[in-house]
Amino acid sequence: MNSVQEQLESDLNELAKVREDAEKVRKAKREMIETVQQTDDFMRLDNDGNILDGKLSELESKIRTSALALYDNSCELPARVAVKWFTTVVVTDELKAKEWCIAHFTPALKLDGKVFEKAAKDGNIPSDLATVSKEARAQIATKL
């Protein structure tokens, strides 16, 4: 065995130990979280948080509705509320829109990289658009 092989074996042994230690820490962390989540204090805080989240959503919705009603009636809004205009787009026929983009507006078409890669590997993409090659990659066993 040469020195590179010896170093690789040493590194693999160290990696196995670090992986084992990391898994122990993750397990201890999960157990601690589970233990804390079962306490009365945590359950009370979790419940209170859920109640407050519901109240927040309800109040924010109510305030937005009131602000829009005031705005629609040309009333002055409190300084802490603003009404802004946003441009929205709803595509009514996705297939027709895609066909139109193919013919008239190709920048709107997005390349699906994974689909393109698979087609290239299968030989369905011209060679001037994609180069397919083999490359060596080292893979480390999960169980060391």
Tab-separated table of N, CA and C in Angstrom:
chain	number	residue	atom	x	y	z
A	1	MET	N	0.851	-1.179	0.000
A	1	MET	CA	0.000	0.000	0.000
A	1	MET	C	0.897	1.244	0.000
A	2	ASN	N	0.633	2.178	-0.927
A	2	ASN	CA	1.460	3.389	-0.978
A	2	ASN	C	0.933	4.440	0.002
A	3	SER	N	1.636	5.554	0.098
A	3	SER	CA	1.286	6.569	1.099
A	3	SER	C	-0.067	7.228	0.809
A	4	VAL	N	-0.422	7.378	-0.463
A	4	VAL	CA	-1.720	7.965	-0.803
A	4	VAL	C	-2.837	7.028	-0.361
A	5	GLN	N	-2.647	5.725	-0.585
A	5	GLN	CA	-3.650	4.746	-0.159
A	5	GLN	C	-3.775	4.721	1.359
A	6	GLU	N	-2.631	4.799	2.050
A	6	GLU	CA	-2.654	4.812	3.511
A	6	GLU	C	-3.385	6.053	4.032
A	7	GLN	N	-3.105	7.206	3.418
A	7	GLN	CA	-3.765	8.446	3.830
A	7	GLN	C	-5.262	8.363	3.572
A	8	LEU	N	-5.644	7.785	2.425
A	8	LEU	CA	-7.059	7.633	2.095
A	8	LEU	C	-7.746	6.743	3.120
A	9	GLU	N	-7.120	5.638	3.501
A	9	GLU	CA	-7.684	4.753	4.530
A	9	GLU	C	-7.828	5.496	5.851
A	10	SER	N	-6.819	6.277	6.201
A	10	SER	CA	-6.868	7.056	7.440
A	10	SER	C	-8.012	8.072	7.391
A	11	ASP	N	-8.145	8.758	6.254
A	11	ASP	CA	-9.221	9.738	6.095
A	11	ASP	C	-10.588	9.067	6.151
A	12	LEU	N	-10.717	7.889	5.556
A	12	LEU	CA	-11.989	7.159	5.602
A	12	LEU	C	-12.339	6.766	7.033
A	13	ASN	N	-11.338	6.334	7.796
A	13	ASN	CA	-11.582	5.990	9.201
A	13	ASN	C	-12.020	7.221	9.991
A	14	GLU	N	-11.365	8.352	9.733
A	14	GLU	CA	-11.742	9.590	10.412
A	14	GLU	C	-13.156	10.016	10.012
A	15	LEU	N	-13.482	9.897	8.719
A	15	LEU	CA	-14.815	10.237	8.238
A	15	LEU	C	-15.866	9.364	8.907
A	16	ALA	N	-15.580	8.068	9.042
A	16	ALA	CA	-16.529	7.164	9.698
A	16	ALA	C	-16.788	7.616	11.126
A	17	LYS	N	-15.737	8.012	11.840
A	17	LYS	CA	-15.873	8.467	13.222
A	17	LYS	C	-16.661	9.773	13.288
A	18	VAL	N	-16.356	10.710	12.398
A	18	VAL	CA	-17.058	12.000	12.398
A	18	VAL	C	-18.528	11.798	12.059
A	19	ARG	N	-18.813	10.928	11.085
A	19	ARG	CA	-20.212	10.632	10.749
A	19	ARG	C	-20.942	10.036	11.952
A	20	GLU	N	-20.277	9.122	12.644
A	20	GLU	CA	-20.878	8.492	13.826
A	20	GLU	C	-21.155	9.539	14.907
A	21	ASP	N	-20.178	10.413	15.154
A	21	ASP	CA	-20.354	11.469	16.157
A	21	ASP	C	-21.474	12.428	15.758
A	22	ALA	N	-21.512	12.797	14.477
A	22	ALA	CA	-22.549	13.713	13.995
A	22	ALA	C	-23.929	13.089	14.159
A	23	GLU	N	-24.051	11.807	13.875
A	23	GLU	CA	-25.349	11.135	14.022
A	23	GLU	C	-25.761	11.089	15.493
A	24	LYS	N	-24.810	10.850	16.388
A	24	LYS	CA	-25.117	10.853	17.823
A	24	LYS	C	-25.633	12.227	18.257
A	25	VAL	N	-24.985	13.286	17.773
A	25	VAL	CA	-25.402	14.645	18.124
A	25	VAL	C	-26.792	14.929	17.567
A	26	ARG	N	-27.040	14.561	16.298
A	26	ARG	CA	-28.369	14.776	15.705
A	26	ARG	C	-29.439	14.019	16.479
A	27	LYS	N	-29.126	12.786	16.880
A	27	LYS	CA	-30.092	11.979	17.638
A	27	LYS	C	-30.370	12.623	18.994
A	28	ALA	N	-29.310	13.056	19.684
A	28	ALA	CA	-29.488	13.703	20.990
A	28	ALA	C	-30.310	14.983	20.849
A	29	LYS	N	-30.065	15.724	19.781
A	29	LYS	CA	-30.813	16.959	19.535
A	29	LYS	C	-32.287	16.650	19.302
A	30	ARG	N	-32.576	15.629	18.471
A	30	ARG	CA	-33.974	15.239	18.223
A	30	ARG	C	-34.658	14.823	19.513
A	31	GLU	N	-33.958	14.030	20.321
A	31	GLU	CA	-34.534	13.571	21.589
A	31	GLU	C	-34.804	14.744	22.526
A	32	MET	N	-33.884	15.709	22.557
A	32	MET	CA	-34.065	16.869	23.421
A	32	MET	C	-35.266	17.687	22.957
A	33	ILE	N	-35.381	17.876	21.653
A	33	ILE	CA	-36.518	18.629	21.108
A	33	ILE	C	-37.820	17.918	21.447
A	34	GLU	N	-37.846	16.597	21.269
A	34	GLU	CA	-39.056	15.830	21.592
A	34	GLU	C	-39.404	15.949	23.072
A	35	THR	N	-38.388	15.903	23.929
A	35	THR	CA	-38.619	16.023	25.369
A	35	THR	C	-39.197	17.395	25.706
A	36	VAL	N	-38.608	18.437	25.135
A	36	VAL	CA	-39.088	19.798	25.395
A	36	VAL	C	-40.509	19.966	24.871
A	37	GLN	N	-40.790	19.404	23.689
A	37	GLN	CA	-42.119	19.552	23.092
A	37	GLN	C	-43.208	18.880	23.918
A	38	GLN	N	-42.837	17.968	24.784
A	38	GLN	CA	-43.824	17.271	25.610
A	38	GLN	C	-44.090	17.973	26.937
A	39	THR	N	-43.347	19.031	27.218
A	39	THR	CA	-43.551	19.730	28.492
A	39	THR	C	-44.797	20.609	28.420
A	40	ASP	N	-45.394	20.829	29.585
A	40	ASP	CA	-46.582	21.687	29.655
A	40	ASP	C	-46.278	23.103	29.181
A	41	ASP	N	-45.108	23.621	29.563
A	41	ASP	CA	-44.737	24.979	29.156
A	41	ASP	C	-44.682	25.105	27.637
A	42	PHE	N	-44.041	24.131	26.981
A	42	PHE	CA	-43.939	24.193	25.523
A	42	PHE	C	-45.315	24.093	24.879
A	43	MET	N	-46.129	23.157	25.354
A	43	MET	CA	-47.461	22.975	24.768
A	43	MET	C	-48.309	24.238	24.940
A	44	ARG	N	-48.174	24.892	26.098
A	44	ARG	CA	-48.905	26.135	26.338
A	44	ARG	C	-48.411	27.224	25.378
A	45	LEU	N	-47.085	27.359	25.255
A	45	LEU	CA	-46.527	28.360	24.343
A	45	LEU	C	-46.913	28.072	22.890
A	46	ASP	N	-46.888	26.806	22.518
A	46	ASP	CA	-47.257	26.422	21.152
A	46	ASP	C	-48.712	26.781	20.880
A	47	ASN	N	-49.574	26.478	21.841
A	47	ASN	CA	-50.994	26.801	21.705
A	47	ASN	C	-51.202	28.318	21.641
A	48	ASP	N	-50.532	29.043	22.541
A	48	ASP	CA	-50.639	30.509	22.533
A	48	ASP	C	-50.162	31.081	21.197
A	49	GLY	N	-49.076	30.534	20.678
A	49	GLY	CA	-48.554	30.990	19.386
A	49	GLY	C	-49.550	30.763	18.266
A	50	ASN	N	-50.196	29.600	18.268
A	50	ASN	CA	-51.202	29.309	17.237
A	50	ASN	C	-52.389	30.262	17.336
A	51	ILE	N	-52.828	30.530	18.562
A	51	ILE	CA	-53.948	31.460	18.765
A	51	ILE	C	-53.566	32.856	18.265
A	52	LEU	N	-52.363	33.306	18.629
A	52	LEU	CA	-51.916	34.639	18.214
A	52	LEU	C	-51.722	34.724	16.698
A	53	ASP	N	-51.218	33.660	16.080
A	53	ASP	CA	-51.079	33.649	14.619
A	53	ASP	C	-52.436	33.818	13.953
A	54	GLY	N	-53.451	33.152	14.497
A	54	GLY	CA	-54.810	33.292	13.964
A	54	GLY	C	-55.324	34.710	14.116
A	55	LYS	N	-55.078	35.305	15.304
A	55	LYS	CA	-55.515	36.686	15.542
A	55	LYS	C	-54.795	37.656	14.605
A	56	LEU	N	-53.493	37.424	14.391
A	56	LEU	CA	-52.731	38.279	13.480
A	56	LEU	C	-53.338	38.258	12.084
A	57	SER	N	-53.589	37.077	11.572
A	57	SER	CA	-54.165	36.955	10.223
A	57	SER	C	-55.520	37.637	10.145
A	58	GLU	N	-56.330	37.411	11.174
A	58	GLU	CA	-57.675	37.988	11.208
A	58	GLU	C	-57.616	39.519	11.227
A	59	LEU	N	-56.780	40.076	12.108
A	59	LEU	CA	-56.668	41.533	12.213
A	59	LEU	C	-56.070	42.157	10.950
A	60	GLU	N	-55.031	41.516	10.389
A	60	GLU	CA	-54.423	42.054	9.173
A	60	GLU	C	-55.431	42.076	8.032
A	61	SER	N	-56.216	41.026	7.913
A	61	SER	CA	-57.243	40.966	6.870
A	61	SER	C	-58.292	42.057	7.078
A	62	LYS	N	-58.720	42.220	8.333
A	62	LYS	CA	-59.724	43.240	8.665
A	62	LYS	C	-59.196	44.642	8.343
A	63	ILE	N	-57.937	44.904	8.706
A	63	ILE	CA	-57.334	46.217	8.460
A	63	ILE	C	-57.206	46.476	6.959
A	64	ARG	N	-56.778	45.469	6.202
A	64	ARG	CA	-56.668	45.640	4.745
A	64	ARG	C	-58.033	45.945	4.126
A	65	THR	N	-59.051	45.221	4.566
A	65	THR	CA	-60.405	45.444	4.048
A	65	THR	C	-60.879	46.856	4.370
A	66	SER	N	-60.669	47.288	5.615
A	66	SER	CA	-61.080	48.641	6.023
A	66	SER	C	-60.308	49.706	5.253
A	67	ALA	N	-59.010	49.500	5.082
A	67	ALA	CA	-58.189	50.480	4.367
A	67	ALA	C	-58.642	50.606	2.915
A	68	LEU	N	-58.942	49.484	2.270
A	68	LEU	CA	-59.419	49.541	0.883
A	68	LEU	C	-60.777	50.229	0.790
A	69	ALA	N	-61.638	49.986	1.780
A	69	ALA	CA	-62.951	50.650	1.791
A	69	ALA	C	-62.776	52.161	1.935
A	70	LEU	N	-61.898	52.593	2.833
A	70	LEU	CA	-61.632	54.027	2.991
A	70	LEU	C	-61.055	54.611	1.704
A	71	TYR	N	-60.124	53.900	1.107
A	71	TYR	CA	-59.488	54.362	-0.128
A	71	TYR	C	-60.527	54.510	-1.242
A	72	ASP	N	-61.396	53.500	-1.369
A	72	ASP	CA	-62.441	53.539	-2.404
A	72	ASP	C	-63.386	54.722	-2.217
A	73	ASN	N	-63.551	55.168	-0.981
A	73	ASN	CA	-64.431	56.308	-0.689
A	73	ASN	C	-63.655	57.621	-0.568
A	74	SER	N	-62.428	57.611	-1.067
A	74	SER	CA	-61.568	58.808	-1.065
A	74	SER	C	-61.363	59.387	0.327
A	75	CYS	N	-61.326	58.535	1.325
A	75	CYS	CA	-61.095	58.988	2.702
A	75	CYS	C	-59.598	58.946	3.007
A	76	GLU	N	-59.195	59.765	3.974
A	76	GLU	CA	-57.800	59.788	4.387
A	76	GLU	C	-57.482	58.523	5.183
A	77	LEU	N	-56.313	57.956	4.907
A	77	LEU	CA	-55.877	56.744	5.604
A	77	LEU	C	-54.924	57.097	6.736
A	78	PRO	N	-54.919	56.323	7.814
A	78	PRO	CA	-53.920	56.533	8.866
A	78	PRO	C	-52.510	56.395	8.274
A	79	ALA	N	-51.558	57.072	8.888
A	79	ALA	CA	-50.183	57.079	8.377
A	79	ALA	C	-49.562	55.679	8.328
A	80	ARG	N	-50.047	54.777	9.160
A	80	ARG	CA	-49.453	53.444	9.224
A	80	ARG	C	-50.038	52.471	8.206
A	81	VAL	N	-50.909	52.978	7.332
A	81	VAL	CA	-51.526	52.128	6.309
A	81	VAL	C	-51.366	52.815	4.963
A	82	ALA	N	-51.067	52.037	3.955
A	82	ALA	CA	-50.961	52.591	2.605
A	82	ALA	C	-51.675	51.660	1.635
A	83	VAL	N	-52.184	52.231	0.577
A	83	VAL	CA	-52.770	51.434	-0.497
A	83	VAL	C	-51.871	51.623	-1.704
A	84	LYS	N	-51.428	50.536	-2.266
A	84	LYS	CA	-50.556	50.580	-3.436
A	84	LYS	C	-51.219	49.814	-4.567
A	85	TRP	N	-50.913	50.224	-5.774
A	85	TRP	CA	-51.436	49.548	-6.950
A	85	TRP	C	-50.398	48.544	-7.448
A	86	PHE	N	-50.851	47.346	-7.723
A	86	PHE	CA	-50.001	46.299	-8.268
A	86	PHE	C	-50.599	45.826	-9.586
A	87	THR	N	-49.750	45.578	-10.548
A	87	THR	CA	-50.212	45.031	-11.815
A	87	THR	C	-50.235	43.514	-11.683
A	88	THR	N	-51.365	42.924	-11.970
A	88	THR	CA	-51.483	41.472	-11.885
A	88	THR	C	-51.784	40.905	-13.265
A	89	VAL	N	-51.368	39.672	-13.487
A	89	VAL	CA	-51.595	38.995	-14.761
A	89	VAL	C	-52.190	37.631	-14.477
A	90	VAL	N	-53.251	37.312	-15.189
A	90	VAL	CA	-53.854	35.984	-15.100
A	90	VAL	C	-53.806	35.388	-16.500
A	91	VAL	N	-53.108	34.279	-16.657
A	91	VAL	CA	-53.042	33.599	-17.954
A	91	VAL	C	-54.333	32.814	-18.110
A	92	THR	N	-55.112	33.179	-19.109
A	92	THR	CA	-56.435	32.560	-19.275
A	92	THR	C	-56.380	31.237	-20.022
A	93	ASP	N	-55.411	31.061	-20.914
A	93	ASP	CA	-55.266	29.799	-21.648
A	93	ASP	C	-53.777	29.513	-21.781
A	94	GLU	N	-53.267	28.657	-20.915
A	94	GLU	CA	-51.835	28.410	-20.842
A	94	GLU	C	-51.286	27.818	-22.143
A	95	LEU	N	-52.018	26.905	-22.748
A	95	LEU	CA	-51.555	26.272	-23.986
A	95	LEU	C	-51.436	27.298	-25.115
A	96	LYS	N	-52.462	28.132	-25.279
A	96	LYS	CA	-52.414	29.170	-26.316
A	96	LYS	C	-51.284	30.159	-26.032
A	97	ALA	N	-51.096	30.492	-24.766
A	97	ALA	CA	-50.027	31.425	-24.395
A	97	ALA	C	-48.664	30.835	-24.747
A	98	LYS	N	-48.484	29.555	-24.475
A	98	LYS	CA	-47.209	28.902	-24.776
A	98	LYS	C	-46.972	28.869	-26.285
A	99	GLU	N	-48.002	28.518	-27.039
A	99	GLU	CA	-47.876	28.485	-28.502
A	99	GLU	C	-47.518	29.870	-29.042
A	100	TRP	N	-48.154	30.906	-28.505
A	100	TRP	CA	-47.866	32.261	-28.945
A	100	TRP	C	-46.415	32.626	-28.633
A	101	CYS	N	-45.950	32.243	-27.441
A	101	CYS	CA	-44.570	32.540	-27.046
A	101	CYS	C	-43.575	31.834	-27.962
A	102	ILE	N	-43.876	30.605	-28.343
A	102	ILE	CA	-42.986	29.869	-29.244
A	102	ILE	C	-42.851	30.629	-30.565
A	103	ALA	N	-43.954	31.151	-31.055
A	103	ALA	CA	-43.948	31.854	-32.338
A	103	ALA	C	-43.453	33.294	-32.243
A	104	HIS	N	-43.747	33.988	-31.131
A	104	HIS	CA	-43.512	35.432	-31.088
A	104	HIS	C	-42.633	35.946	-29.948
A	105	PHE	N	-42.484	35.192	-28.874
A	105	PHE	CA	-41.790	35.745	-27.711
A	105	PHE	C	-41.022	34.650	-26.967
A	106	THR	N	-39.970	34.146	-27.592
A	106	THR	CA	-39.198	33.042	-26.999
A	106	THR	C	-38.542	33.374	-25.659
A	107	PRO	N	-38.227	34.648	-25.320
A	107	PRO	CA	-37.642	34.897	-23.995
A	107	PRO	C	-38.546	34.457	-22.839
A	108	ALA	N	-39.839	34.318	-23.097
A	108	ALA	CA	-40.751	33.909	-22.026
A	108	ALA	C	-40.690	32.407	-21.770
A	109	LEU	N	-40.038	31.688	-22.660
A	109	LEU	CA	-39.951	30.238	-22.492
A	109	LEU	C	-38.747	29.915	-21.624
A	110	LYS	N	-38.936	29.084	-20.640
A	110	LYS	CA	-37.870	28.741	-19.702
A	110	LYS	C	-37.394	27.322	-19.976
A	111	LEU	N	-36.087	27.153	-20.051
A	111	LEU	CA	-35.501	25.847	-20.293
A	111	LEU	C	-35.573	25.003	-19.029
A	112	ASP	N	-36.107	23.804	-19.144
A	112	ASP	CA	-36.115	22.860	-18.027
A	112	ASP	C	-34.811	22.072	-18.108
A	113	GLY	N	-33.861	22.456	-17.272
A	113	GLY	CA	-32.523	21.871	-17.317
A	113	GLY	C	-32.493	20.366	-17.180
A	114	LYS	N	-33.275	19.820	-16.265
A	114	LYS	CA	-33.269	18.372	-16.041
A	114	LYS	C	-33.809	17.623	-17.255
A	115	VAL	N	-34.893	18.125	-17.833
A	115	VAL	CA	-35.463	17.485	-19.019
A	115	VAL	C	-34.472	17.575	-20.176
A	116	PHE	N	-33.825	18.741	-20.325
A	116	PHE	CA	-32.853	18.933	-21.395
A	116	PHE	C	-31.668	17.984	-21.219
A	117	GLU	N	-31.147	17.873	-19.982
A	117	GLU	CA	-30.026	16.965	-19.712
A	117	GLU	C	-30.379	15.531	-20.051
A	118	LYS	N	-31.556	15.080	-19.643
A	118	LYS	CA	-31.982	13.709	-19.923
A	118	LYS	C	-32.075	13.480	-21.428
A	119	ALA	N	-32.647	14.434	-22.151
A	119	ALA	CA	-32.760	14.304	-23.601
A	119	ALA	C	-31.376	14.273	-24.247
A	120	ALA	N	-30.443	15.073	-23.727
A	120	ALA	CA	-29.081	15.074	-24.262
A	120	ALA	C	-28.409	13.726	-24.022
A	121	LYS	N	-28.574	13.178	-22.821
A	121	LYS	CA	-27.994	11.867	-22.505
A	121	LYS	C	-28.595	10.771	-23.370
A	122	ASP	N	-29.871	10.924	-23.725
A	122	ASP	CA	-30.546	9.941	-24.573
A	122	ASP	C	-30.207	10.132	-26.047
A	123	GLY	N	-29.455	11.184	-26.372
A	123	GLY	CA	-29.066	11.432	-27.753
A	123	GLY	C	-30.101	12.185	-28.566
A	124	ASN	N	-31.049	12.829	-27.904
A	124	ASN	CA	-32.122	13.531	-28.611
A	124	ASN	C	-31.873	15.026	-28.799
A	125	ILE	N	-30.704	15.503	-28.400
A	125	ILE	CA	-30.360	16.918	-28.532
A	125	ILE	C	-29.163	17.016	-29.480
A	126	PRO	N	-29.181	17.928	-30.439
A	126	PRO	CA	-28.045	18.070	-31.357
A	126	PRO	C	-26.745	18.340	-30.599
A	127	SER	N	-25.647	17.785	-31.105
A	127	SER	CA	-24.360	17.883	-30.411
A	127	SER	C	-23.836	19.315	-30.319
A	128	ASP	N	-24.316	20.215	-31.165
A	128	ASP	CA	-23.855	21.597	-31.060
A	128	ASP	C	-24.563	22.362	-29.942
A	129	LEU	N	-25.590	21.750	-29.337
A	129	LEU	CA	-26.311	22.390	-28.233
A	129	LEU	C	-25.871	21.871	-26.867
A	130	ALA	N	-25.346	20.655	-26.836
A	130	ALA	CA	-24.935	20.073	-25.552
A	130	ALA	C	-23.869	19.020	-25.790
A	131	THR	N	-22.880	19.007	-24.926
A	131	THR	CA	-21.834	18.001	-24.987
A	131	THR	C	-22.075	17.002	-23.871
A	132	VAL	N	-22.145	15.747	-24.237
A	132	VAL	CA	-22.347	14.690	-23.252
A	132	VAL	C	-21.029	13.955	-23.105
A	133	SER	N	-20.550	13.843	-21.879
A	133	SER	CA	-19.293	13.138	-21.640
A	133	SER	C	-19.386	12.385	-20.330
A	134	LYS	N	-18.453	11.501	-20.126
A	134	LYS	CA	-18.368	10.744	-18.879
A	134	LYS	C	-17.299	11.401	-18.020
A	135	GLU	N	-17.556	11.479	-16.724
A	135	GLU	CA	-16.546	12.001	-15.813
A	135	GLU	C	-16.504	11.113	-14.585
A	136	ALA	N	-15.317	10.906	-14.082
A	136	ALA	CA	-15.141	10.068	-12.895
A	136	ALA	C	-15.451	10.890	-11.652
A	137	ARG	N	-16.229	10.308	-10.767
A	137	ARG	CA	-16.530	10.944	-9.486
A	137	ARG	C	-16.333	9.899	-8.399
A	138	ALA	N	-15.682	10.282	-7.336
A	138	ALA	CA	-15.483	9.361	-6.221
A	138	ALA	C	-16.720	9.391	-5.341
A	139	GLN	N	-17.221	8.219	-5.018
A	139	GLN	CA	-18.359	8.127	-4.112
A	139	GLN	C	-17.923	7.373	-2.866
A	140	ILE	N	-18.351	7.878	-1.741
A	140	ILE	CA	-17.970	7.290	-0.463
A	140	ILE	C	-19.136	6.464	0.045
A	141	ALA	N	-18.848	5.261	0.488
A	141	ALA	CA	-19.891	4.381	1.011
A	141	ALA	C	-20.588	5.045	2.190
A	142	THR	N	-21.887	4.819	2.295
A	142	THR	CA	-22.652	5.378	3.403
A	142	THR	C	-22.226	4.735	4.710
A	143	LYS	N	-22.122	3.437	4.686
A	143	LYS	CA	-21.695	2.693	5.880
A	143	LYS	C	-20.196	2.466	5.810
A	144	LEU	N	-19.473	3.097	6.705
A	144	LEU	CA	-18.022	2.935	6.747
A	144	LEU	C	-17.670	2.029	7.909
